Amino acid sequence: MQYMMLIYLDEAAAAARSASEIAAAVASHAPYIERLRANQRYASSARLAPARSARVLRASDGKPVVTHGPFAESREQLGGFYLIEAPDLDEAIDIARANPGLQTVATAIEIRPVLRGVAELPSTGEVQLARGAEIYSPGWIVLAEPGSATTVVRRDGALELVDGPFRDEAEPVRACRLVPAGSDVTPGAAAIEVRAIL
Amino acid sequence: MTPLEALYREEHGRVLAALLARVRDLPLVEEVVQEAFAAAAEQWGDAVPRNPRAWLLRVAHNKAIDRMRRRAKFPEVDVADSLASAPEVDADVGDDRLRLMFTCCHPALAADAQVALTLRTVAGLTTEEIAALFLVEPAAMAQRLVRVQKKIRDARIPYSVPPPEKLPERLTAVLAVVYLIFTEGYAGLRGELCGEAIRLARLVCELMPGEPEAHALLALVLLQDARRDARLVDGDLVLLDEQDRTRWDLAMIADGLGVLDDALAAGAHGPYALQAAIAGLHARPPTDWPQIVALYDHLLALAPSALVELNRAVAVAMASGPAAGLAALDRLRFALGEDHLYHAARADLLRRLGRLDEAVRAYRAALARVVQPAERRFLERRLAECSAEPT
């Protein structure tokens, strides 16, 4: 089955890095992805543009209303994700713990079971995150509720396992899809956060 | 307990574990096992089937298939293909329960969730019973249990005994849950919880006979529980050295000491073995206090803990006099300054040293922090004694 690994990072700390530090951090993911691929564990991954660059769409009286800026104000923001294949949660946890992001700016990885996954994904364009409600239309990756999440948290240099999501949110991510930049989406029960893929 | 309630206690975990081996959907399995017992209550009357477990398992299994066919969320997944044949009744039932235990105590589940789920599924307590034991509303407990059961299904928490490289760590988690259930019952003076913990400890030993630490844990809970009744007289707390030893459960002590000897002979040397050895010394008067201090030293080397140090200080006071105990206790002021046990132990030593003014202040500090009513009454009684004596 598939697991979605939502990577949370301290955006201020991430932005304070030098260009060469960022390049090294990004490069550290290449061997990790290669290893996942070799073991048939890899489905997709993306590094997201900062939260302040997000577009948020909400339905208001049946019409979409767009706002710009972070979906929710917080020091730690969703900074990227991995979609992986694993036979069970034990292996998913091992894969999350080995994520090189936890050696740099990631402070936590939330592991969410995927109720319905997808086979192939583009890795450029935008990611649309459905928040507060699921979207079952074709092409959407449907995540289990946050109550089923397990989070690997970096605390004082050590990794800890926490039962539940990284944080309780009024409108947690419930589904997502990767689309070409500027793709249409109609918000319904879910609010849609759109973030560019870096 | 009615015969059917007793049967529920006994068979719930077995039936659930056996069905879960076939249907990896804990919320569903939980539901249909529940319904199978309800059907039994309606249909059996006085005519209990010759093999009640097989009856329950067959009924629950049929209900599970039925349910899955009807409510498949994603029709493209055929739910029934893996369920064509009924599960075998006595095939590896023991192993199923062991798997269930490891699933319930998985590290991706919070400690309170592990405890509640183990009591619900393995021990066969009802949600209402667990809610009452942990002093929460039944609806809140039901909600918690549903969340955990769904997580086990959706996140695919393995239903297996962990591989050898992960076994020591995972077994530690299982034993910790059993001991947590025991201490919850022991500290809160709720004997039913202690009884459940002993049942679970016996089950783990039976399922993993080659694990000395599991046997050490069983010895520990037996030896502590044997003295449980003597701790209370008319609802008031009585300290170990003032307990009426005729109220100790001597058969349970003998049982615990036997289990302890076997565990030590098999190489147990972890925290439970040391604590059980200490409990064993307490159970065999006259108490060998220097030996108890030595065991606490070992325990601290293994797992440093301020509470263990507190117990050690009390043992030091018994072995070498209250002044030595007080000196050991004073080092804990920063770690345990907000814990009533620290102040209560200090008050007791000051009282024995005749420093009554200081003892009164320490009893007041303990009373300001104590929660448990029986402990509160005990401290109030001691405070009154100290205040009454001329200084």
mmCIF file of C-alpha atoms in Angstrom, chain B:
data_model
loop_
_atom_site.group_PDB
_atom_site.id
_atom_site.type_symbol
_atom_site.label_atom_id
_atom_site.label_comp_id
_atom_site.label_asym_id
_atom_site.label_seq_id
_atom_site.Cartn_x
_atom_site.Cartn_y
_atom_site.Cartn_z
ATOM 1 C CA MET B 1 -20.195 -12.640 36.796
ATOM 2 C CA THR B 2 -22.786 -14.677 34.871
ATOM 3 C CA PRO B 3 -21.547 -17.767 32.961
ATOM 4 C CA LEU B 4 -21.863 -15.848 29.695
ATOM 5 C CA GLU B 5 -19.893 -12.889 31.078
ATOM 6 C CA ALA B 6 -17.193 -15.266 32.239
ATOM 7 C CA LEU B 7 -17.169 -16.913 28.819
ATOM 8 C CA TYR B 8 -16.873 -13.465 27.232
ATOM 9 C CA ARG B 9 -13.837 -12.641 29.378
ATOM 10 C CA GLU B 10 -12.261 -15.960 28.529
ATOM 11 C CA GLU B 11 -13.062 -16.242 24.826
ATOM 12 C CA HIS B 12 -13.300 -12.677 23.524
ATOM 13 C CA GLY B 13 -9.563 -12.272 22.954
ATOM 14 C CA ARG B 14 -9.224 -15.728 21.414
ATOM 15 C CA VAL B 15 -12.108 -15.353 18.957
ATOM 16 C CA LEU B 16 -11.069 -11.826 18.007
ATOM 17 C CA ALA B 17 -7.441 -12.784 17.475
ATOM 18 C CA ALA B 18 -8.334 -15.822 15.366
ATOM 19 C CA LEU B 19 -10.689 -13.850 13.139
ATOM 20 C CA LEU B 20 -8.265 -10.959 12.791
ATOM 21 C CA ALA B 21 -5.759 -13.401 11.346
ATOM 22 C CA ARG B 22 -8.170 -13.745 8.403
ATOM 23 C CA VAL B 23 -9.828 -10.347 8.261
ATOM 24 C CA ARG B 24 -7.346 -7.520 8.750
ATOM 25 C CA ASP B 25 -9.932 -4.997 9.775
ATOM 26 C CA LEU B 26 -9.933 -4.502 13.525
ATOM 27 C CA PRO B 27 -12.972 -2.190 13.760
ATOM 28 C CA LEU B 28 -15.030 -4.652 11.721
ATOM 29 C CA VAL B 29 -13.759 -7.703 13.591
ATOM 30 C CA GLU B 30 -14.442 -6.016 16.920
ATOM 31 C CA GLU B 31 -18.003 -5.291 15.798
ATOM 32 C CA VAL B 32 -18.857 -8.774 14.530
ATOM 33 C CA VAL B 33 -17.297 -10.525 17.539
ATOM 34 C CA GLN B 34 -19.480 -8.302 19.687
ATOM 35 C CA GLU B 35 -22.526 -9.323 17.649
ATOM 36 C CA ALA B 36 -21.599 -12.992 17.835
ATOM 37 C CA PHE B 37 -21.634 -12.802 21.639
ATOM 38 C CA ALA B 38 -24.968 -10.962 21.506
ATOM 39 C CA ALA B 39 -26.341 -13.729 19.271
ATOM 40 C CA ALA B 40 -25.054 -16.317 21.739
ATOM 41 C CA ALA B 41 -26.848 -14.559 24.588
ATOM 42 C CA GLU B 42 -30.088 -14.688 22.612
ATOM 43 C CA GLN B 43 -29.863 -18.174 21.165
ATOM 44 C CA TRP B 44 -28.054 -20.367 23.651
ATOM 45 C CA GLY B 45 -30.309 -20.211 26.668
ATOM 46 C CA ASP B 46 -29.276 -23.221 28.731
ATOM 47 C CA ALA B 47 -28.054 -25.124 25.693
ATOM 48 C CA VAL B 48 -24.442 -23.972 25.371
ATOM 49 C CA PRO B 49 -22.860 -25.571 22.280
ATOM 50 C CA ARG B 50 -20.233 -28.218 22.905
ATOM 51 C CA ASN B 51 -17.531 -25.992 21.407
ATOM 52 C CA PRO B 52 -18.621 -22.410 22.147
ATOM 53 C CA ARG B 53 -15.445 -20.917 20.661
ATOM 54 C CA ALA B 54 -16.035 -22.599 17.306
ATOM 55 C CA TRP B 55 -19.661 -21.442 17.328
ATOM 56 C CA LEU B 56 -18.691 -17.842 18.084
ATOM 57 C CA LEU B 57 -15.928 -17.832 15.509
ATOM 58 C CA ARG B 58 -18.181 -19.235 12.776
ATOM 59 C CA VAL B 59 -20.952 -16.725 13.459
ATOM 60 C CA ALA B 60 -18.523 -13.789 13.641
ATOM 61 C CA HIS B 61 -16.785 -14.897 10.465
ATOM 62 C CA ASN B 62 -20.035 -15.116 8.518
ATOM 63 C CA LYS B 63 -21.075 -11.699 9.719
ATOM 64 C CA ALA B 64 -17.711 -10.270 8.683
ATOM 65 C CA ILE B 65 -17.979 -11.556 5.119
ATOM 66 C CA ASP B 66 -21.515 -10.313 4.899
ATOM 67 C CA ARG B 67 -20.599 -6.868 6.142
ATOM 68 C CA MET B 68 -17.602 -6.496 3.851
ATOM 69 C CA ARG B 69 -19.566 -7.477 0.766
ATOM 70 C CA ARG B 70 -22.288 -4.975 1.530
ATOM 71 C CA ARG B 71 -20.305 -1.907 2.442
ATOM 72 C CA ALA B 72 -17.187 -1.990 0.229
ATOM 73 C CA LYS B 73 -16.141 1.641 -0.237
ATOM 74 C CA PHE B 74 -14.125 0.889 -3.319
ATOM 75 C CA PRO B 75 -16.045 -1.769 -5.274
ATOM 76 C CA GLU B 76 -12.978 -2.555 -7.377
ATOM 77 C CA VAL B 77 -11.447 -4.305 -4.367
ATOM 78 C CA ASP B 78 -12.934 -7.762 -3.994
ATOM 79 C CA VAL B 79 -13.176 -8.345 -0.309
ATOM 80 C CA ALA B 80 -14.371 -11.896 -0.297
ATOM 81 C CA ASP B 81 -11.690 -13.750 -2.201
ATOM 82 C CA SER B 82 -9.433 -14.177 0.808
ATOM 83 C CA LEU B 83 -12.324 -15.235 3.014
ATOM 84 C CA ALA B 84 -13.746 -18.140 1.100
ATOM 85 C CA SER B 85 -13.036 -20.683 3.811
ATOM 86 C CA ALA B 86 -13.868 -20.392 7.464
ATOM 87 C CA PRO B 87 -10.909 -19.992 9.862
ATOM 88 C CA GLU B 88 -9.815 -23.108 11.663
ATOM 89 C CA VAL B 89 -10.827 -23.105 15.231
ATOM 90 C CA ASP B 90 -7.861 -24.267 17.222
ATOM 91 C CA ALA B 91 -5.075 -23.580 14.766
ATOM 92 C CA ASP B 92 -2.423 -21.557 16.554
ATOM 93 C CA VAL B 93 -4.895 -19.671 18.676
ATOM 94 C CA GLY B 94 -2.124 -18.910 21.156
ATOM 95 C CA ASP B 95 0.019 -17.340 18.468
ATOM 96 C CA ASP B 96 -2.909 -15.251 17.315
ATOM 97 C CA ARG B 97 -3.314 -13.764 20.756
ATOM 98 C CA LEU B 98 0.399 -13.041 20.942
ATOM 99 C CA ARG B 99 0.233 -11.259 17.590
ATOM 100 C CA LEU B 100 -2.740 -9.307 18.859
ATOM 101 C CA MET B 101 -0.783 -8.248 21.912
ATOM 102 C CA PHE B 102 2.129 -6.961 19.848
ATOM 103 C CA THR B 103 -0.285 -5.106 17.581
ATOM 104 C CA CYS B 104 -2.028 -3.447 20.532
ATOM 105 C CA CYS B 105 1.326 -2.395 22.015
ATOM 106 C CA HIS B 106 2.797 -1.087 18.757
ATOM 107 C CA PRO B 107 5.128 1.904 19.238
ATOM 108 C CA ALA B 108 3.073 3.972 16.754
ATOM 109 C CA LEU B 109 0.250 3.968 19.335
ATOM 110 C CA ALA B 110 0.260 6.275 22.354
ATOM 111 C CA ALA B 111 0.739 4.602 25.749
ATOM 112 C CA ASP B 112 -2.839 5.232 26.928
ATOM 113 C CA ALA B 113 -4.149 3.887 23.624
ATOM 114 C CA GLN B 114 -2.023 0.738 24.033
ATOM 115 C CA VAL B 115 -3.395 0.175 27.520
ATOM 116 C CA ALA B 116 -7.051 0.732 26.594
ATOM 117 C CA LEU B 117 -6.825 -1.427 23.492
ATOM 118 C CA THR B 118 -5.045 -4.284 25.275
ATOM 119 C CA LEU B 119 -7.730 -4.320 27.960
ATOM 120 C CA ARG B 120 -10.477 -4.189 25.328
ATOM 121 C CA THR B 121 -9.222 -6.801 22.875
ATOM 122 C CA VAL B 122 -6.817 -9.126 24.684
ATOM 123 C CA ALA B 123 -8.322 -9.030 28.178
ATOM 124 C CA GLY B 124 -11.927 -8.817 26.949
ATOM 125 C CA LEU B 125 -13.096 -5.944 29.149
ATOM 126 C CA THR B 126 -16.064 -3.957 27.887
ATOM 127 C CA THR B 127 -15.660 -0.330 26.893
ATOM 128 C CA GLU B 128 -17.795 0.670 29.903
ATOM 129 C CA GLU B 129 -15.545 -1.289 32.261
ATOM 130 C CA ILE B 130 -12.391 0.328 30.871
ATOM 131 C CA ALA B 131 -13.986 3.777 31.050
ATOM 132 C CA ALA B 132 -14.869 3.166 34.709
ATOM 133 C CA LEU B 133 -11.334 1.969 35.491
ATOM 134 C CA PHE B 134 -9.771 5.078 34.003
ATOM 135 C CA LEU B 135 -12.463 7.404 35.310
ATOM 136 C CA VAL B 136 -13.570 8.739 31.925
ATOM 137 C CA GLU B 137 -16.979 8.863 30.237
ATOM 138 C CA PRO B 138 -17.844 5.659 28.317
ATOM 139 C CA ALA B 139 -18.522 7.711 25.163
ATOM 140 C CA ALA B 140 -15.062 9.284 25.354
ATOM 141 C CA MET B 141 -13.426 5.881 25.837
ATOM 142 C CA ALA B 142 -15.443 4.425 22.929
ATOM 143 C CA GLN B 143 -14.262 7.258 20.716
ATOM 144 C CA ARG B 144 -10.633 6.671 21.700
ATOM 145 C CA LEU B 145 -10.908 2.949 21.011
ATOM 146 C CA VAL B 146 -12.537 3.487 17.617
ATOM 147 C CA ARG B 147 -9.753 5.865 16.614
ATOM 148 C CA VAL B 148 -7.040 3.361 17.518
ATOM 149 C CA GLN B 149 -8.795 0.424 15.853
ATOM 150 C CA LYS B 150 -9.213 2.429 12.651
ATOM 151 C CA LYS B 151 -5.586 3.461 12.743
ATOM 152 C CA ILE B 152 -4.451 -0.158 13.056
ATOM 153 C CA ARG B 153 -6.507 -1.021 9.993
ATOM 154 C CA ASP B 154 -5.818 2.057 7.848
ATOM 155 C CA ALA B 155 -2.120 2.424 8.641
ATOM 156 C CA ARG B 156 -1.671 -1.335 8.359
ATOM 157 C CA ILE B 157 0.047 -1.867 11.681
ATOM 158 C CA PRO B 158 1.471 -5.379 11.335
ATOM 159 C CA TYR B 159 -0.419 -8.246 12.925
ATOM 160 C CA SER B 160 2.626 -10.333 13.708
ATOM 161 C CA VAL B 161 5.218 -11.222 16.285
ATOM 162 C CA PRO B 162 8.110 -8.844 15.503
ATOM 163 C CA PRO B 163 11.260 -10.177 13.812
ATOM 164 C CA PRO B 164 14.163 -11.121 16.140
ATOM 165 C CA GLU B 165 16.023 -7.811 15.644
ATOM 166 C CA LYS B 166 12.976 -5.856 16.833
ATOM 167 C CA LEU B 167 11.678 -8.342 19.411
ATOM 168 C CA PRO B 168 13.526 -7.158 22.555
ATOM 169 C CA GLU B 169 12.342 -3.561 22.108
ATOM 170 C CA ARG B 170 8.800 -4.590 21.228
ATOM 171 C CA LEU B 171 8.549 -7.109 24.072
ATOM 172 C CA THR B 172 9.632 -4.333 26.419
ATOM 173 C CA ALA B 173 6.650 -2.310 25.184
ATOM 174 C CA VAL B 174 4.250 -5.217 25.819
ATOM 175 C CA LEU B 175 5.605 -5.759 29.331
ATOM 176 C CA ALA B 176 5.437 -2.007 29.996
ATOM 177 C CA VAL B 177 1.721 -1.985 29.130
ATOM 178 C CA VAL B 178 1.025 -4.914 31.450
ATOM 179 C CA TYR B 179 2.947 -3.247 34.277
ATOM 180 C CA LEU B 180 1.274 0.102 33.617
ATOM 181 C CA ILE B 181 -2.126 -1.576 33.993
ATOM 182 C CA PHE B 182 -0.930 -3.099 37.254
ATOM 183 C CA THR B 183 0.512 0.098 38.747
ATOM 184 C CA GLU B 184 -2.584 2.035 37.696
ATOM 185 C CA GLY B 185 -4.659 -0.425 39.712
ATOM 186 C CA TYR B 186 -2.189 -0.615 42.600
ATOM 187 C CA ALA B 187 -1.748 3.127 43.070
ATOM 188 C CA GLY B 188 -5.437 3.810 42.630
ATOM 189 C CA LEU B 189 -6.408 0.901 44.915
ATOM 190 C CA ARG B 190 -8.458 -0.703 42.148
ATOM 191 C CA GLY B 191 -7.938 -4.424 42.557
ATOM 192 C CA GLU B 192 -9.743 -5.435 39.336
ATOM 193 C CA LEU B 193 -7.045 -3.726 37.263
ATOM 194 C CA CYS B 194 -4.316 -5.553 39.201
ATOM 195 C CA GLY B 195 -6.128 -8.809 38.523
ATOM 196 C CA GLU B 196 -6.305 -8.073 34.798
ATOM 197 C CA ALA B 197 -2.599 -7.246 34.727
ATOM 198 C CA ILE B 198 -1.772 -10.561 36.405
ATOM 199 C CA ARG B 199 -3.950 -12.401 33.884
ATOM 200 C CA LEU B 200 -2.140 -10.635 31.028
ATOM 201 C CA ALA B 201 1.286 -11.303 32.541
ATOM 202 C CA ARG B 202 0.404 -15.004 32.828
ATOM 203 C CA LEU B 203 -0.749 -15.003 29.215
ATOM 204 C CA VAL B 204 2.509 -13.464 27.969
ATOM 205 C CA CYS B 205 4.495 -16.042 29.953
ATOM 206 C CA GLU B 206 2.381 -18.861 28.600
ATOM 207 C CA LEU B 207 2.810 -17.574 25.017
ATOM 208 C CA MET B 208 6.517 -16.748 25.348
ATOM 209 C CA PRO B 209 7.845 -19.311 27.844
ATOM 210 C CA GLY B 210 11.450 -18.595 26.829
ATOM 211 C CA GLU B 211 11.427 -14.913 27.847
ATOM 212 C CA PRO B 212 12.834 -14.554 31.405
ATOM 213 C CA GLU B 213 11.861 -10.861 31.691
ATOM 214 C CA ALA B 214 8.208 -11.761 31.113
ATOM 215 C CA HIS B 215 8.397 -14.241 33.977
ATOM 216 C CA ALA B 216 10.162 -11.655 36.140
ATOM 217 C CA LEU B 217 7.264 -9.283 35.486
ATOM 218 C CA LEU B 218 4.751 -11.966 36.476
ATOM 219 C CA ALA B 219 6.716 -12.564 39.691
ATOM 220 C CA LEU B 220 6.754 -8.832 40.398
ATOM 221 C CA VAL B 221 3.015 -8.312 40.018
ATOM 222 C CA LEU B 222 2.227 -11.439 42.053
ATOM 223 C CA LEU B 223 4.516 -10.404 44.910
ATOM 224 C CA GLN B 224 3.182 -6.855 44.988
ATOM 225 C CA ASP B 225 -0.440 -7.880 44.655
ATOM 226 C CA ALA B 226 -0.134 -10.413 47.476
ATOM 227 C CA ARG B 227 0.295 -7.511 49.881
ATOM 228 C CA ARG B 228 -2.421 -5.330 48.352
ATOM 229 C CA ASP B 229 -5.171 -6.156 50.882
ATOM 230 C CA ALA B 230 -2.936 -5.459 53.855
ATOM 231 C CA ARG B 231 -2.270 -1.938 52.625
ATOM 232 C CA LEU B 232 -5.757 -0.816 53.569
ATOM 233 C CA VAL B 233 -7.578 -1.041 56.889
ATOM 234 C CA ASP B 234 -11.083 0.451 56.830
ATOM 235 C CA GLY B 235 -10.105 2.374 53.698
ATOM 236 C CA ASP B 236 -6.996 3.825 55.315
ATOM 237 C CA LEU B 237 -3.462 3.286 54.112
ATOM 238 C CA VAL B 238 -1.080 1.173 56.220
ATOM 239 C CA LEU B 239 2.676 1.290 55.612
ATOM 240 C CA LEU B 240 4.636 -1.881 54.957
ATOM 241 C CA ASP B 241 6.295 -2.097 58.382
ATOM 242 C CA GLU B 242 2.920 -1.701 60.140
ATOM 243 C CA GLN B 243 0.988 -4.142 57.980
ATOM 244 C CA ASP B 244 -0.864 -7.087 59.437
ATOM 245 C CA ARG B 245 1.022 -9.916 57.769
ATOM 246 C CA THR B 246 -1.803 -12.351 58.311
ATOM 247 C CA ARG B 247 -3.580 -10.402 55.581
ATOM 248 C CA TRP B 248 -0.879 -11.147 53.045
ATOM 249 C CA ASP B 249 -1.843 -13.723 50.443
ATOM 250 C CA LEU B 250 0.746 -16.372 51.297
ATOM 251 C CA ALA B 251 -0.176 -18.694 48.433
ATOM 252 C CA MET B 252 0.332 -15.848 45.968
ATOM 253 C CA ILE B 253 3.659 -14.970 47.597
ATOM 254 C CA ALA B 254 4.802 -18.588 47.274
ATOM 255 C CA ASP B 255 3.673 -18.557 43.638
ATOM 256 C CA GLY B 256 5.519 -15.279 42.992
ATOM 257 C CA LEU B 257 8.724 -16.474 44.670
ATOM 258 C CA GLY B 258 8.644 -19.673 42.619
ATOM 259 C CA VAL B 259 8.184 -17.737 39.373
ATOM 260 C CA LEU B 260 10.966 -15.364 40.428
ATOM 261 C CA ASP B 261 13.408 -18.210 41.119
ATOM 262 C CA ASP B 262 12.702 -19.688 37.684
ATOM 263 C CA ALA B 263 13.104 -16.300 36.001
ATOM 264 C CA LEU B 264 16.420 -15.614 37.734
ATOM 265 C CA ALA B 265 17.653 -19.119 36.927
ATOM 266 C CA ALA B 266 16.742 -18.488 33.269
ATOM 267 C CA GLY B 267 18.891 -15.365 33.285
ATOM 268 C CA ALA B 268 16.437 -12.541 34.028
ATOM 269 C CA HIS B 269 18.411 -9.496 35.160
ATOM 270 C CA GLY B 270 16.346 -6.524 33.933
ATOM 271 C CA PRO B 271 14.343 -3.934 35.842
ATOM 272 C CA TYR B 272 11.410 -6.285 36.514
ATOM 273 C CA ALA B 273 13.701 -9.000 37.876
ATOM 274 C CA LEU B 274 15.352 -6.513 40.248
ATOM 275 C CA GLN B 275 12.049 -5.072 41.393
ATOM 276 C CA ALA B 276 10.641 -8.565 41.853
ATOM 277 C CA ALA B 277 13.700 -9.511 43.905
ATOM 278 C CA ILE B 278 13.068 -6.451 46.089
ATOM 279 C CA ALA B 279 9.383 -7.352 46.434
ATOM 280 C CA GLY B 280 10.491 -10.903 47.291
ATOM 281 C CA LEU B 281 12.667 -9.612 50.145
ATOM 282 C CA HIS B 282 9.772 -7.505 51.446
ATOM 283 C CA ALA B 283 7.599 -10.597 51.443
ATOM 284 C CA ARG B 284 10.068 -12.607 53.574
ATOM 285 C CA PRO B 285 10.404 -11.060 57.045
ATOM 286 C CA PRO B 286 12.657 -10.144 58.695
ATOM 287 C CA THR B 287 13.374 -7.805 55.822
ATOM 288 C CA ASP B 288 16.970 -7.731 54.613
ATOM 289 C CA TRP B 289 17.258 -3.954 54.137
ATOM 290 C CA PRO B 290 20.984 -3.780 53.173
ATOM 291 C CA GLN B 291 20.262 -6.295 50.408
ATOM 292 C CA ILE B 292 17.308 -4.169 49.248
ATOM 293 C CA VAL B 293 19.557 -1.088 49.081
ATOM 294 C CA ALA B 294 22.033 -3.074 46.972
ATOM 295 C CA LEU B 295 19.255 -4.148 44.589
ATOM 296 C CA TYR B 296 18.079 -0.539 44.256
ATOM 297 C CA ASP B 297 21.654 0.415 43.352
ATOM 298 C CA HIS B 298 21.576 -2.157 40.544
ATOM 299 C CA LEU B 299 18.195 -0.907 39.415
ATOM 300 C CA LEU B 300 19.420 2.698 39.309
ATOM 301 C CA ALA B 301 22.457 1.685 37.271
ATOM 302 C CA LEU B 302 20.096 0.007 34.799
ATOM 303 C CA ALA B 303 17.353 2.618 34.624
ATOM 304 C CA PRO B 304 17.975 5.891 36.463
ATOM 305 C CA SER B 305 14.780 7.286 37.963
ATOM 306 C CA ALA B 306 14.078 9.795 40.712
ATOM 307 C CA LEU B 307 11.240 7.659 42.085
ATOM 308 C CA VAL B 308 13.524 4.629 42.379
ATOM 309 C CA GLU B 309 16.036 6.841 44.170
ATOM 310 C CA LEU B 310 13.287 7.863 46.557
ATOM 311 C CA ASN B 311 12.559 4.215 47.333
ATOM 312 C CA ARG B 312 16.248 3.601 47.784
ATOM 313 C CA ALA B 313 16.487 6.466 50.282
ATOM 314 C CA VAL B 314 13.658 4.912 52.301
ATOM 315 C CA ALA B 315 15.504 1.567 52.256
ATOM 316 C CA VAL B 316 18.704 3.321 53.338
ATOM 317 C CA ALA B 317 16.801 4.778 56.288
ATOM 318 C CA MET B 318 15.705 1.277 57.277
ATOM 319 C CA ALA B 319 19.194 -0.189 56.817
ATOM 320 C CA SER B 320 21.347 2.590 58.268
ATOM 321 C CA GLY B 321 18.993 4.838 60.223
ATOM 322 C CA PRO B 322 16.759 7.822 59.404
ATOM 323 C CA ALA B 323 19.623 10.355 59.303
ATOM 324 C CA ALA B 324 21.346 8.466 56.469
ATOM 325 C CA GLY B 325 18.001 8.149 54.687
ATOM 326 C CA LEU B 326 17.355 11.856 55.044
ATOM 327 C CA ALA B 327 20.731 12.677 53.539
ATOM 328 C CA ALA B 328 19.947 10.465 50.524
ATOM 329 C CA LEU B 329 16.523 12.050 50.239
ATOM 330 C CA ASP B 330 17.793 15.634 50.296
ATOM 331 C CA ARG B 331 19.566 15.086 47.002
ATOM 332 C CA LEU B 332 16.160 14.604 45.364
ATOM 333 C CA ARG B 333 14.680 17.952 46.315
ATOM 334 C CA PHE B 334 14.992 19.425 42.838
ATOM 335 C CA ALA B 335 13.856 16.341 40.971
ATOM 336 C CA LEU B 336 10.877 15.517 43.187
ATOM 337 C CA GLY B 337 10.107 18.753 45.044
ATOM 338 C CA GLU B 338 6.611 18.818 43.553
ATOM 339 C CA ASP B 339 5.837 15.167 44.292
ATOM 340 C CA HIS B 340 3.882 14.403 47.486
ATOM 341 C CA LEU B 341 5.821 11.144 47.943
ATOM 342 C CA TYR B 342 9.069 13.061 48.417
ATOM 343 C CA HIS B 343 7.570 15.237 51.156
ATOM 344 C CA ALA B 344 5.778 12.282 52.770
ATOM 345 C CA ALA B 345 9.004 10.241 52.939
ATOM 346 C CA ARG B 346 10.895 13.230 54.303
ATOM 347 C CA ALA B 347 8.213 13.905 56.902
ATOM 348 C CA ASP B 348 8.368 10.314 58.083
ATOM 349 C CA LEU B 349 12.149 10.383 58.546
ATOM 350 C CA LEU B 350 12.035 13.749 60.329
ATOM 351 C CA ARG B 351 9.337 12.360 62.615
ATOM 352 C CA ARG B 352 11.511 9.366 63.446
ATOM 353 C CA LEU B 353 14.433 11.669 64.170
ATOM 354 C CA GLY B 354 12.228 13.606 66.590
ATOM 355 C CA ARG B 355 12.470 16.803 64.500
ATOM 356 C CA LEU B 356 8.731 17.299 64.814
ATOM 357 C CA ASP B 357 8.455 20.951 63.727
ATOM 358 C CA GLU B 358 10.156 20.114 60.460
ATOM 359 C CA ALA B 359 8.080 16.954 60.145
ATOM 360 C CA VAL B 360 4.875 18.987 60.484
ATOM 361 C CA ARG B 361 6.004 21.324 57.710
ATOM 362 C CA ALA B 362 6.891 18.366 55.479
ATOM 363 C CA TYR B 363 3.512 16.677 56.102
ATOM 364 C CA ARG B 364 1.792 19.931 55.149
ATOM 365 C CA ALA B 365 3.877 20.115 51.968
ATOM 366 C CA ALA B 366 2.873 16.524 51.147
ATOM 367 C CA LEU B 367 -0.800 17.243 51.865
ATOM 368 C CA ALA B 368 -0.696 20.235 49.542
ATOM 369 C CA ARG B 369 0.227 17.877 46.692
ATOM 370 C CA VAL B 370 -1.510 14.557 47.402
ATOM 371 C CA VAL B 371 -4.516 13.507 45.311
ATOM 372 C CA GLN B 372 -5.489 9.986 46.383
ATOM 373 C CA PRO B 373 -8.019 10.124 49.297
ATOM 374 C CA ALA B 374 -6.633 7.153 51.280
ATOM 375 C CA GLU B 375 -3.138 8.619 51.100
ATOM 376 C CA ARG B 376 -4.498 11.991 52.165
ATOM 377 C CA ARG B 377 -6.179 10.515 55.256
ATOM 378 C CA PHE B 378 -2.954 8.712 56.143
ATOM 379 C CA LEU B 379 -0.926 11.921 55.947
ATOM 380 C CA GLU B 380 -3.535 13.852 57.934
ATOM 381 C CA ARG B 381 -3.394 11.218 60.666
ATOM 382 C CA ARG B 382 0.386 11.423 60.858
ATOM 383 C CA LEU B 383 0.286 15.219 60.850
ATOM 384 C CA ALA B 384 -2.147 15.171 63.770
ATOM 385 C CA GLU B 385 0.149 12.810 65.711
ATOM 386 C CA CYS B 386 3.176 15.070 65.181
ATOM 387 C CA SER B 387 1.281 18.216 66.055
ATOM 388 C CA ALA B 388 -0.118 16.662 69.248
ATOM 389 C CA GLU B 389 3.245 15.640 70.669
ATOM 390 C CA PRO B 390 4.983 18.323 72.731
ATOM 391 C CA THR B 391 8.092 19.660 71.035
#
